[in-house]
mmCIF file of C-alpha atoms in Angstrom:
data_model
loop_
_atom_site.group_PDB
_atom_site.id
_atom_site.type_symbol
_atom_site.label_atom_id
_atom_site.label_comp_id
_atom_site.label_asym_id
_atom_site.label_seq_id
_atom_site.Cartn_x
_atom_site.Cartn_y
_atom_site.Cartn_z
ATOM 1 C CA MET A 15 -0.279 0.031 0.171
ATOM 2 C CA LYS A 16 1.222 3.624 -0.368
ATOM 3 C CA SER A 17 1.875 5.428 2.471
ATOM 4 C CA PHE A 18 0.713 7.720 4.175
ATOM 5 C CA SER A 19 -2.527 8.614 1.330
ATOM 6 C CA GLY A 20 -5.346 6.392 2.684
ATOM 7 C CA ILE A 21 -7.471 7.865 5.599
ATOM 8 C CA SER A 22 -7.363 11.824 5.926
ATOM 9 C CA TRP A 23 -6.977 13.099 9.249
ATOM 10 C CA LEU A 24 -9.500 15.664 9.657
ATOM 11 C CA ASP A 25 -11.738 12.284 9.287
ATOM 12 C CA PHE A 26 -8.968 9.936 11.248
ATOM 13 C CA PRO A 27 -9.521 10.783 15.187
ATOM 14 C CA SER A 28 -14.206 10.779 14.891
ATOM 15 C CA GLN A 29 -12.861 7.418 13.258
ATOM 16 C CA HIS A 30 -10.876 6.243 16.036
ATOM 17 C CA PHE A 31 -13.125 6.957 18.605
ATOM 18 C CA GLY A 32 -16.161 5.711 17.163
ATOM 19 C CA ARG A 33 -14.460 2.312 16.923
ATOM 20 C CA ILE A 34 -14.136 2.712 20.645
ATOM 21 C CA ARG A 35 -17.508 3.998 21.258
ATOM 22 C CA GLU A 36 -18.403 0.298 18.856
ATOM 23 C CA GLU A 37 -16.204 -1.444 21.285
ATOM 24 C CA ILE A 38 -18.158 0.189 24.652
ATOM 25 C CA LEU A 39 -21.907 -0.454 22.733
ATOM 26 C CA SER A 40 -20.641 -4.099 22.015
ATOM 27 C CA LYS A 41 -20.600 -4.625 25.965
ATOM 28 C CA GLY A 42 -23.972 -4.041 26.346
ATOM 29 C CA LYS A 43 -25.842 -2.445 29.413
ATOM 30 C CA ASP A 44 -25.112 -5.100 32.169
ATOM 31 C CA TYR A 45 -21.165 -5.105 31.528
ATOM 32 C CA ILE A 46 -20.865 -1.121 31.663
ATOM 33 C CA LEU A 47 -23.206 -0.587 34.602
ATOM 34 C CA LYS A 48 -20.978 -4.026 36.813
ATOM 35 C CA ILE A 49 -17.356 -3.773 35.480
ATOM 36 C CA ASP A 50 -15.287 -1.189 37.206
ATOM 37 C CA GLU A 51 -14.766 2.129 35.844
ATOM 38 C CA ASP A 52 -11.416 2.960 35.994
ATOM 39 C CA GLU A 53 -10.098 -0.688 34.712
ATOM 40 C CA PHE A 54 -12.130 -0.663 31.882
ATOM 41 C CA ILE A 55 -11.204 2.673 31.270
ATOM 42 C CA GLU A 56 -7.257 2.271 31.658
ATOM 43 C CA TYR A 57 -8.152 -1.082 29.078
ATOM 44 C CA LEU A 58 -9.759 1.790 26.288
ATOM 45 C CA ILE A 59 -7.260 4.159 26.641
ATOM 46 C CA GLU A 60 -4.120 1.267 26.357
ATOM 47 C CA LYS A 61 -5.844 -0.026 23.785
ATOM 48 C CA TYR A 62 -6.574 2.586 21.271
ATOM 49 C CA ARG A 63 -3.522 4.845 22.782
ATOM 50 C CA LEU A 64 -1.834 5.584 19.736
ATOM 51 C CA GLU A 65 1.581 6.047 19.940
ATOM 52 C CA PRO A 66 3.908 8.531 17.640
ATOM 53 C CA LEU A 67 5.922 6.225 15.000
ATOM 54 C CA LYS A 68 9.396 5.750 14.980
ATOM 55 C CA ILE A 69 11.545 4.312 12.316
ATOM 56 C CA TYR A 70 15.140 2.459 14.117
ATOM 57 C CA LEU A 71 17.676 3.127 10.761
ATOM 58 C CA GLU A 72 19.938 1.347 12.959
ATOM 59 C CA THR A 73 17.968 -1.734 12.277
ATOM 60 C CA GLU A 74 18.017 -1.614 8.555
ATOM 61 C CA SER A 75 17.924 -4.901 7.238
ATOM 62 C CA VAL A 76 18.777 -5.663 2.931
ATOM 63 C CA SER A 77 17.644 -8.852 1.450
ATOM 64 C CA GLU A 78 19.786 -10.875 -0.767
ATOM 65 C CA PRO A 79 18.956 -9.160 -4.347
ATOM 66 C CA LYS A 80 16.516 -10.653 -7.002
ATOM 67 C CA LYS A 81 17.877 -10.696 -10.392
ATOM 68 C CA GLU A 82 16.410 -10.873 -13.047
ATOM 69 C CA ILE A 83 16.512 -9.778 -17.322
ATOM 70 C CA GLU A 84 14.782 -7.202 -18.823
ATOM 71 C CA LYS A 85 14.084 -5.517 -21.692
ATOM 72 C CA VAL A 86 15.076 -1.747 -21.793
ATOM 73 C CA ARG A 87 14.453 1.204 -23.968
ATOM 74 C CA ASP A 88 17.720 2.747 -24.668
ATOM 75 C CA ASP A 89 17.468 7.070 -25.344
ATOM 76 C CA TRP A 90 17.033 5.861 -29.140
ATOM 77 C CA GLY A 91 13.890 4.054 -28.590
ATOM 78 C CA ARG A 92 16.122 0.622 -29.060
ATOM 79 C CA TYR A 93 15.138 -1.832 -26.936
ATOM 80 C CA PHE A 94 17.621 -4.419 -25.068
ATOM 81 C CA ASP A 95 18.197 -7.159 -22.261
ATOM 82 C CA ALA A 96 19.358 -5.811 -19.459
ATOM 83 C CA GLU A 97 20.104 -7.053 -15.649
ATOM 84 C CA VAL A 98 17.886 -5.819 -13.080
ATOM 85 C CA TYR A 99 18.530 -5.729 -9.488
ATOM 86 C CA TYR A 100 15.703 -5.867 -6.879
ATOM 87 C CA PHE A 101 16.269 -4.751 -3.579
ATOM 88 C CA ASN A 102 14.031 -5.211 0.294
ATOM 89 C CA VAL A 103 15.312 -2.551 2.536
ATOM 90 C CA SER A 104 13.271 -3.107 6.327
ATOM 91 C CA TYR A 105 13.271 -1.704 9.733
ATOM 92 C CA GLN A 106 11.694 -2.184 12.951
ATOM 93 C CA PHE A 107 9.692 0.843 14.043
ATOM 94 C CA THR A 108 7.593 1.060 17.225
ATOM 95 C CA GLY A 109 4.390 2.981 17.410
ATOM 96 C CA SER A 110 0.473 2.089 15.917
ATOM 97 C CA GLU A 111 1.182 1.315 12.580
ATOM 98 C CA GLU A 112 -1.751 2.387 10.941
ATOM 99 C CA LEU A 113 -0.640 5.681 11.136
ATOM 100 C CA PHE A 114 1.664 4.947 8.656
ATOM 101 C CA PHE A 115 -1.418 4.776 6.065
ATOM 102 C CA VAL A 116 -3.415 7.726 7.584
ATOM 103 C CA GLN A 117 -3.308 11.184 5.604
ATOM 104 C CA PRO A 118 -1.137 14.550 7.859
ATOM 105 C CA ASN A 119 -2.875 17.453 8.146
ATOM 106 C CA PRO A 120 -0.791 19.357 6.101
ATOM 107 C CA THR A 121 0.399 17.167 4.208
ATOM 108 C CA THR A 122 3.066 16.333 1.287
ATOM 109 C CA TYR A 123 1.808 14.135 -1.617
ATOM 110 C CA THR A 124 4.495 11.921 -1.957
ATOM 111 C CA SER A 125 4.835 8.473 -0.988
ATOM 112 C CA TYR A 126 5.408 5.304 -1.892
ATOM 113 C CA ASP A 127 4.779 1.211 -1.334
ATOM 114 C CA ILE A 128 5.358 0.136 1.876
ATOM 115 C CA ASN A 129 4.683 -2.949 3.244
ATOM 116 C CA VAL A 130 4.098 -2.622 7.292
ATOM 117 C CA LYS A 131 4.592 -6.011 9.688
ATOM 118 C CA ASN A 132 5.253 -7.257 12.944
ATOM 119 C CA ASN A 133 6.570 -4.546 13.827
ATOM 120 C CA LEU A 134 8.402 -4.568 10.250
ATOM 121 C CA VAL A 135 8.006 -2.255 7.392
ATOM 122 C CA SER A 136 10.121 -2.279 4.502
ATOM 123 C CA PHE A 137 10.024 -0.713 0.535
ATOM 124 C CA SER A 138 11.281 -2.261 -2.456
ATOM 125 C CA PHE A 139 13.672 -0.985 -5.055
ATOM 126 C CA SER A 140 15.608 -1.613 -8.419
ATOM 127 C CA ILE A 141 19.076 -0.107 -10.096
ATOM 128 C CA TYR A 142 20.326 -1.664 -13.976
ATOM 129 C CA LYS A 143 23.667 -1.790 -11.854
ATOM 130 C CA GLN A 144 26.331 -3.026 -9.828
ATOM 131 C CA ASP A 145 26.858 -0.132 -8.353
ATOM 132 C CA VAL A 146 27.124 1.006 -5.193
ATOM 133 C CA ARG A 147 26.719 4.411 -5.817
ATOM 134 C CA GLU A 148 23.816 3.976 -7.894
ATOM 135 C CA PHE A 149 22.542 1.507 -5.245
ATOM 136 C CA ASN A 150 22.307 4.143 -2.077
ATOM 137 C CA ARG A 151 20.987 7.350 -3.757
ATOM 138 C CA VAL A 152 18.105 5.236 -5.277
ATOM 139 C CA LYS A 153 17.465 3.807 -1.667
ATOM 140 C CA PHE A 154 17.813 7.277 0.000
ATOM 141 C CA GLU A 155 14.847 9.246 -2.434
ATOM 142 C CA ALA A 156 12.410 5.102 -2.280
ATOM 143 C CA TYR A 157 13.272 6.472 1.835
ATOM 144 C CA SER A 158 12.771 9.598 1.129
ATOM 145 C CA TYR A 159 9.709 9.130 -0.831
ATOM 146 C CA ALA A 160 7.739 6.210 1.630
ATOM 147 C CA PHE A 161 8.417 8.337 5.106
ATOM 148 C CA ASP A 162 8.270 11.893 3.874
ATOM 149 C CA ASN A 163 5.291 12.833 6.532
ATOM 150 C CA LEU A 164 5.707 10.432 9.072
ATOM 151 C CA GLU A 165 7.392 13.611 11.106
ATOM 152 C CA ARG A 166 3.888 15.972 10.088
ATOM 153 C CA ILE A 167 1.539 12.360 11.556
ATOM 154 C CA ASN A 168 3.792 12.624 14.132
ATOM 155 C CA ASN A 169 2.413 16.062 15.221
ATOM 156 C CA ASN A 170 -1.328 15.518 14.206
ATOM 157 C CA VAL A 171 -0.706 12.329 17.307
ATOM 158 C CA GLN A 172 0.547 15.177 19.739
ATOM 159 C CA SER A 173 -2.209 17.019 18.830
ATOM 160 C CA ILE A 174 -4.848 15.535 20.348
ATOM 161 C CA LYS A 175 -2.764 13.684 22.884
ATOM 162 C CA GLY A 176 -2.997 15.703 25.589
ATOM 163 C CA SER A 177 -6.883 15.809 24.908
ATOM 164 C CA PHE A 178 -7.078 11.796 24.561
ATOM 165 C CA GLU A 179 -8.109 9.864 27.406
ATOM 166 C CA ASN A 180 -10.877 12.525 28.722
ATOM 167 C CA ALA A 181 -12.471 12.128 24.903
ATOM 168 C CA VAL A 182 -12.337 7.772 26.114
ATOM 169 C CA LYS A 183 -13.901 8.838 29.998
ATOM 170 C CA SER A 184 -16.304 10.976 28.451
ATOM 171 C CA ALA A 185 -16.988 8.507 26.118
ATOM 172 C CA PHE A 186 -17.655 6.508 28.210
ATOM 173 C CA GLN A 187 -19.603 7.903 30.658
ATOM 174 C CA ASN A 188 -22.329 8.969 27.730
ATOM 175 C CA GLU A 189 -23.103 5.597 27.277
ATOM 176 C CA LYS A 190 -23.176 4.445 30.628
ATOM 177 C CA ASN A 191 -25.555 7.314 32.091
ATOM 178 C CA LYS A 192 -27.269 6.643 28.504
ATOM 179 C CA PHE A 193 -28.091 2.925 30.381
ATOM 180 C CA LYS A 194 -28.336 3.813 33.983
ATOM 181 C CA GLN A 195 -31.200 6.886 32.086
ATOM 182 C CA GLU A 196 -32.432 3.645 30.428
ATOM 183 C CA ASN A 197 -32.549 2.456 33.701
ATOM 184 C CA ASP A 198 -34.438 4.618 35.630
ATOM 185 C CA PHE A 199 -37.252 4.978 33.130
ATOM 186 C CA PHE A 200 -37.819 0.990 33.465
ATOM 187 C CA ALA A 201 -38.244 1.856 36.711
ATOM 188 C CA ALA A 202 -40.290 4.593 36.820
ATOM 189 C CA ILE A 203 -43.205 3.242 35.084
ATOM 190 C CA ASN A 204 -42.109 -0.280 36.427
ATOM 191 C CA VAL A 205 -40.475 -2.162 34.443
ATOM 192 C CA ASN A 206 -38.945 -4.863 36.639
ATOM 193 C CA VAL A 207 -34.665 -4.745 36.334
ATOM 194 C CA ASN A 208 -33.102 -7.946 37.695
ATOM 195 C CA LYS A 209 -31.117 -6.536 39.975
ATOM 196 C CA ASP A 210 -29.789 -9.486 41.447
ATOM 197 C CA THR A 211 -27.738 -11.203 38.715
ATOM 198 C CA GLU A 212 -24.219 -11.784 39.568
ATOM 199 C CA TYR A 213 -22.143 -11.190 36.496
ATOM 200 C CA VAL A 214 -18.897 -11.508 37.038
ATOM 201 C CA PHE A 215 -16.759 -9.575 34.665
ATOM 202 C CA THR A 216 -12.628 -9.445 34.095
ATOM 203 C CA ILE A 217 -11.060 -6.102 31.503
ATOM 204 C CA PRO A 218 -9.708 -7.438 28.599
ATOM 205 C CA THR A 219 -7.135 -8.972 27.783
ATOM 206 C CA ILE A 220 -4.023 -5.563 25.924
ATOM 207 C CA THR A 221 -1.531 -7.600 24.310
ATOM 208 C CA LYS A 222 1.910 -7.199 25.621
ATOM 209 C CA LYS A 223 4.370 -4.266 23.757
ATOM 210 C CA ASP A 224 6.895 -6.249 21.643
ATOM 211 C CA ILE A 225 10.826 -4.682 22.515
ATOM 212 C CA PRO A 226 12.514 -4.871 19.387
ATOM 213 C CA GLN A 227 16.119 -5.439 20.179
ATOM 214 C CA PRO A 228 18.269 -3.350 17.838
ATOM 215 C CA LYS A 229 20.755 -5.726 15.628
ATOM 216 C CA VAL A 230 24.071 -4.934 15.527
ATOM 217 C CA SER A 231 26.060 -4.604 12.506
ATOM 218 C CA LYS A 232 28.744 -6.421 11.446
ATOM 219 C CA ASN A 233 30.217 -2.613 9.770
ATOM 220 C CA LYS A 234 29.402 -1.070 12.872
ATOM 221 C CA GLU A 235 31.644 0.201 14.928
ATOM 222 C CA PHE A 236 31.307 0.495 19.201
ATOM 223 C CA SER A 237 29.431 3.232 20.236
ATOM 224 C CA SER A 238 28.615 4.286 24.166
ATOM 225 C CA GLU A 239 25.028 5.859 23.296
ATOM 226 C CA PRO A 240 22.500 4.486 24.679
ATOM 227 C CA SER A 241 21.106 1.113 22.899
ATOM 228 C CA MET A 242 17.635 0.569 24.274
ATOM 229 C CA ALA A 243 15.489 2.782 22.073
ATOM 230 C CA ILE A 244 13.674 5.941 24.900
ATOM 231 C CA ASN A 245 9.933 5.516 24.129
ATOM 232 C CA THR A 246 10.638 1.675 25.236
ATOM 233 C CA TYR A 247 12.843 2.971 28.648
ATOM 234 C CA ASN A 248 9.465 5.839 28.612
ATOM 235 C CA ASP A 249 6.520 3.267 28.221
ATOM 236 C CA ILE A 250 8.640 1.652 31.370
ATOM 237 C CA LEU A 251 8.840 4.721 33.288
ATOM 238 C CA LYS A 252 4.767 5.427 32.702
ATOM 239 C CA VAL A 253 3.672 2.081 33.397
ATOM 240 C CA ILE A 254 5.510 2.615 37.112
ATOM 241 C CA TYR A 255 4.308 6.156 37.559
ATOM 242 C CA ASP A 256 0.539 5.065 36.494
ATOM 243 C CA VAL A 257 0.812 1.408 38.114
ATOM 244 C CA GLY A 258 2.539 3.872 41.715
ATOM 245 C CA LYS A 259 -0.430 6.372 41.017
ATOM 246 C CA SER A 260 -3.433 4.609 40.992
ATOM 247 C CA MET A 261 -2.134 2.717 44.080
ATOM 248 C CA GLU A 262 -2.633 5.880 46.096
ATOM 249 C CA LYS A 263 -5.797 6.051 45.115
ATOM 250 C CA LYS A 264 -6.358 1.826 47.446
ATOM 251 C CA PRO A 265 -5.019 2.789 50.652
ATOM 252 C CA SER A 266 -5.493 -1.117 51.888
ATOM 253 C CA ILE A 267 -2.996 -2.032 48.033
ATOM 254 C CA TYR A 268 -0.277 0.295 50.361
ATOM 255 C CA GLN A 269 -0.925 1.073 54.100
ATOM 256 C CA GLY A 270 1.559 -1.681 56.280
ATOM 257 C CA LYS A 271 3.538 -2.618 53.670
ATOM 258 C CA ASP A 272 7.588 -2.752 53.533
ATOM 259 C CA GLU A 273 9.755 -1.516 50.285
ATOM 260 C CA GLU A 274 10.088 -5.355 48.795
ATOM 261 C CA ALA A 275 5.810 -5.971 49.457
ATOM 262 C CA LEU A 276 5.617 -2.699 47.302
ATOM 263 C CA ARG A 277 7.742 -2.860 44.493
ATOM 264 C CA ASP A 278 5.636 -6.233 43.660
ATOM 265 C CA GLN A 279 2.950 -4.518 42.824
ATOM 266 C CA ILE A 280 5.275 -2.594 40.240
ATOM 267 C CA LEU A 281 6.822 -5.901 38.652
ATOM 268 C CA LEU A 282 3.545 -7.416 38.678
ATOM 269 C CA PHE A 283 2.914 -5.226 36.016
ATOM 270 C CA LEU A 284 5.686 -4.916 34.289
ATOM 271 C CA GLU A 285 6.219 -8.411 34.459
ATOM 272 C CA THR A 286 3.574 -8.904 31.884
ATOM 273 C CA ARG A 287 3.842 -6.020 29.892
ATOM 274 C CA TYR A 288 6.172 -7.386 27.880
ATOM 275 C CA GLU A 289 7.249 -9.952 25.784
ATOM 276 C CA GLY A 290 10.651 -11.386 25.641
ATOM 277 C CA THR A 291 11.517 -9.965 28.610
ATOM 278 C CA THR A 292 11.982 -11.752 32.786
ATOM 279 C CA ALA A 293 11.720 -9.410 35.593
ATOM 280 C CA THR A 294 12.547 -9.870 38.884
ATOM 281 C CA GLY A 295 13.204 -8.692 42.221
ATOM 282 C CA GLU A 296 17.065 -8.119 44.566
ATOM 283 C CA THR A 297 18.952 -9.488 41.629
ATOM 284 C CA PHE A 298 22.414 -9.442 41.343
ATOM 285 C CA ASN A 299 23.906 -6.811 39.508
ATOM 286 C CA ARG A 300 27.609 -5.515 40.400
ATOM 287 C CA GLY A 301 27.448 -5.622 43.638
ATOM 288 C CA GLY A 302 24.415 -6.176 45.054
ATOM 289 C CA LYS A 303 21.235 -6.666 44.926
ATOM 290 C CA THR A 304 18.998 -4.074 43.086
ATOM 291 C CA ASP A 305 14.843 -4.251 43.573
ATOM 292 C CA ILE A 306 14.047 -4.723 39.401
ATOM 293 C CA ILE A 307 15.289 -5.618 36.514
ATOM 294 C CA LEU A 308 14.079 -6.012 33.663
ATOM 295 C CA LYS A 309 16.105 -8.613 31.392
ATOM 296 C CA TYR A 310 15.648 -9.537 28.157
ATOM 297 C CA ALA A 311 14.830 -13.145 28.139
ATOM 298 C CA ASN A 312 16.819 -14.476 24.681
ATOM 299 C CA ASP A 313 20.211 -13.482 26.207
ATOM 300 C CA ASN A 314 19.847 -12.685 30.137
ATOM 301 C CA SER A 315 21.167 -8.452 29.743
ATOM 302 C CA ASN A 316 19.664 -6.183 31.669
ATOM 303 C CA LEU A 317 17.229 -3.600 29.457
ATOM 304 C CA PHE A 318 15.953 -1.883 33.154
ATOM 305 C CA VAL A 319 17.435 -1.732 36.745
ATOM 306 C CA ALA A 320 14.941 0.595 39.835
ATOM 307 C CA GLU A 321 15.938 0.485 42.682
ATOM 308 C CA CYS A 322 12.751 1.425 46.041
ATOM 309 C CA LYS A 323 13.519 3.117 48.554
ATOM 310 C CA PHE A 324 10.681 5.421 51.769
ATOM 311 C CA TRP A 325 12.122 8.947 51.848
ATOM 312 C CA HIS A 326 14.129 9.564 54.715
ATOM 313 C CA GLY A 327 15.171 13.032 54.287
ATOM 314 C CA THR A 328 17.736 14.831 52.388
ATOM 315 C CA SER A 329 20.003 12.716 53.558
ATOM 316 C CA GLU A 330 19.293 9.462 52.943
ATOM 317 C CA PHE A 331 18.159 9.835 49.150
ATOM 318 C CA LEU A 332 21.112 11.377 47.782
ATOM 319 C CA LYS A 333 22.813 7.768 49.251
ATOM 320 C CA ALA A 334 20.056 6.175 48.014
ATOM 321 C CA ILE A 335 21.347 7.523 44.770
ATOM 322 C CA SER A 336 25.014 6.583 45.449
ATOM 323 C CA GLN A 337 23.613 2.775 46.036
ATOM 324 C CA LEU A 338 22.825 2.173 42.778
ATOM 325 C CA PHE A 339 25.554 4.085 40.510
ATOM 326 C CA ASP A 340 28.015 2.962 42.596
ATOM 327 C CA ARG A 341 25.981 -0.536 43.675
ATOM 328 C CA TYR A 342 24.404 -1.851 41.565
ATOM 329 C CA LEU A 343 24.532 -0.464 37.590
ATOM 330 C CA THR A 344 27.440 -1.514 35.058
ATOM 331 C CA TRP A 345 29.095 0.402 32.493
ATOM 332 C CA ARG A 346 26.080 -1.585 30.508
ATOM 333 C CA ASP A 347 23.420 -0.223 32.312
ATOM 334 C CA SER A 348 22.421 3.682 30.584
ATOM 335 C CA LYS A 349 18.592 4.254 31.712
ATOM 336 C CA THR A 350 17.471 3.934 35.651
ATOM 337 C CA ALA A 351 15.055 4.763 38.064
ATOM 338 C CA LEU A 352 15.093 5.622 41.459
ATOM 339 C CA ILE A 353 11.598 5.070 42.965
ATOM 340 C CA LEU A 354 10.175 6.562 46.069
ATOM 341 C CA PHE A 355 7.690 6.090 48.766
ATOM 342 C CA VAL A 356 6.624 8.649 50.235
ATOM 343 C CA THR A 357 4.400 9.059 54.298
ATOM 344 C CA ASN A 358 4.634 12.708 55.165
ATOM 345 C CA LYS A 359 1.863 14.881 55.016
ATOM 346 C CA ASP A 360 3.979 17.619 52.877
ATOM 347 C CA PHE A 361 4.891 15.950 49.533
ATOM 348 C CA SER A 362 4.392 19.264 47.449
ATOM 349 C CA ASN A 363 7.354 19.991 49.861
ATOM 350 C CA VAL A 364 9.453 16.532 49.318
ATOM 351 C CA LEU A 365 9.230 17.208 45.421
ATOM 352 C CA SER A 366 10.347 20.063 45.917
ATOM 353 C CA THR A 367 13.458 19.476 47.966
ATOM 354 C CA ILE A 368 13.969 16.101 45.506
ATOM 355 C CA LYS A 369 14.335 18.901 43.003
ATOM 356 C CA SER A 370 16.717 21.171 44.607
ATOM 357 C CA GLU A 371 19.092 19.408 46.631
ATOM 358 C CA VAL A 372 19.418 16.116 43.489
ATOM 359 C CA THR A 373 22.243 18.896 42.078
ATOM 360 C CA ASN A 374 23.996 18.544 44.370
ATOM 361 C CA HIS A 375 24.944 14.608 43.509
ATOM 362 C CA GLU A 376 28.554 14.412 43.058
ATOM 363 C CA TYR A 377 27.118 12.067 40.162
ATOM 364 C CA TYR A 378 24.859 14.828 38.759
ATOM 365 C CA ILE A 379 25.297 16.567 34.552
ATOM 366 C CA SER A 380 22.120 18.149 34.192
ATOM 367 C CA SER A 381 18.012 18.191 34.495
ATOM 368 C CA ASN A 382 15.753 16.777 31.950
ATOM 369 C CA GLY A 383 12.625 17.694 31.752
ATOM 370 C CA GLN A 384 10.387 16.088 34.147
ATOM 371 C CA LYS A 385 6.731 12.749 32.910
ATOM 372 C CA GLY A 386 4.928 13.930 35.583
ATOM 373 C CA GLU A 387 3.991 15.871 38.536
ATOM 374 C CA SER A 388 6.153 13.305 40.447
ATOM 375 C CA SER A 389 8.043 11.861 37.553
ATOM 376 C CA PHE A 390 12.119 13.624 36.989
ATOM 377 C CA SER A 391 14.434 13.537 34.925
ATOM 378 C CA TYR A 392 18.078 13.971 34.791
ATOM 379 C CA VAL A 393 21.602 12.646 33.070
ATOM 380 C CA PHE A 394 23.934 11.326 35.142
ATOM 381 C CA ARG A 395 27.325 9.798 34.756
ATOM 382 C CA LEU A 396 28.859 6.447 36.600
ATOM 383 C CA PRO A 397 31.706 7.013 38.754
ATOM 384 C CA GLN A 398 33.588 4.415 37.287
ATOM 385 C CA ASP A 399 33.590 6.293 34.316
ATOM 386 C CA GLU A 400 33.437 9.635 33.817
ATOM 387 C CA ASN A 401 32.425 10.063 29.898
ATOM 388 C CA LYS A 402 29.043 7.125 30.319
ATOM 389 C CA LYS A 403 26.324 9.244 30.888
ATOM 390 C CA VAL A 404 23.254 7.414 32.510
ATOM 391 C CA LEU A 405 19.283 7.851 32.395
ATOM 392 C CA LEU A 406 17.911 8.253 35.874
ATOM 393 C CA GLU A 407 14.375 8.851 36.383
ATOM 394 C CA ILE A 408 13.504 10.056 40.121
ATOM 395 C CA ILE A 409 9.873 8.650 40.632
ATOM 396 C CA ALA A 410 8.320 9.661 43.842
ATOM 397 C CA LEU A 411 4.697 8.138 45.440
ATOM 398 C CA HIS A 412 2.746 9.556 48.077
ATOM 399 C CA TYR A 413 1.877 6.828 50.785
ATOM 400 C CA ASP A 414 0.804 9.261 53.164
ATOM 401 C CA LYS A 415 -0.155 6.992 56.414
#
């Protein structure tokens, strides 16, 4: 199919939300009135959330060419037999694959035949001679035509990101309210509504997200840059932050619990979310046992390392960072997190302290923004290598006892 040449973005959001509404209605009145509202809305948000497209150029794979003999016409109108080499080039990508076929607004009317399957996007092209420069020129041209609109469609997705979750909640509430009004009407005219139906409804399972492990080209030189895709790291952080915030609303989950019990709640969500990974707690890594390690299942290499601590003031906070970096992180670990369980009443004051005191740590390099009201991003360095940068997320969760 031609890339970015299907339904217009002007029409796509309404179609997309139409599918959400159809799924809500397909569940029926009993389900919608009895299901846990927060859990079902979260399911809808995760299932229908549009993720920006990102193509990983470092995963480029060029198939062995298919050679054919074809009739070619020269400038004088004469035909002759020529060897033609057909290539297929593929890349790993992340994001919502349907976006590859949505026409952005605004758009450039450039397109190319692409194939999208199993987190791979590919295209084909041909050349008429064994010429490296010609190969690179035609490949670059085909790539440019295929993905010229990628940034534009990502900008469109970004434009609705802030309102998406509220729109899903509104869609659910609208249908639920209609069902409630219907029941109230039936009651008013003495139509019996069976209130004793004991259905137990469960939330559908979301397909696990796959984490593409980049392939290293045989000719590629060593680089100290982190190999894990940044949006994978961000997704892991979002899972932790969202799970933590959800637990804040349910005191029965966290009251009287120690670090290990709270950590296990987070581990449960991490280990069930990703294909090809294992999530473990209290696992040996370098010089001690760290609280959370997410590993690739196929080679047991670290994907993500995190430590959990209760907040006990500035001094212990800085010690916790040192412990994470001095004892647990190896040279290969480039993305990590410190999760703080805060029981203080003055949570806002604790957040201010975190932001002001973290800059005093000897491994601190710079701030890198924040992903939420209590999720702060920083760039640190490894103690054993001042040139090796590490992304550190500090996530504070308020478990007021």
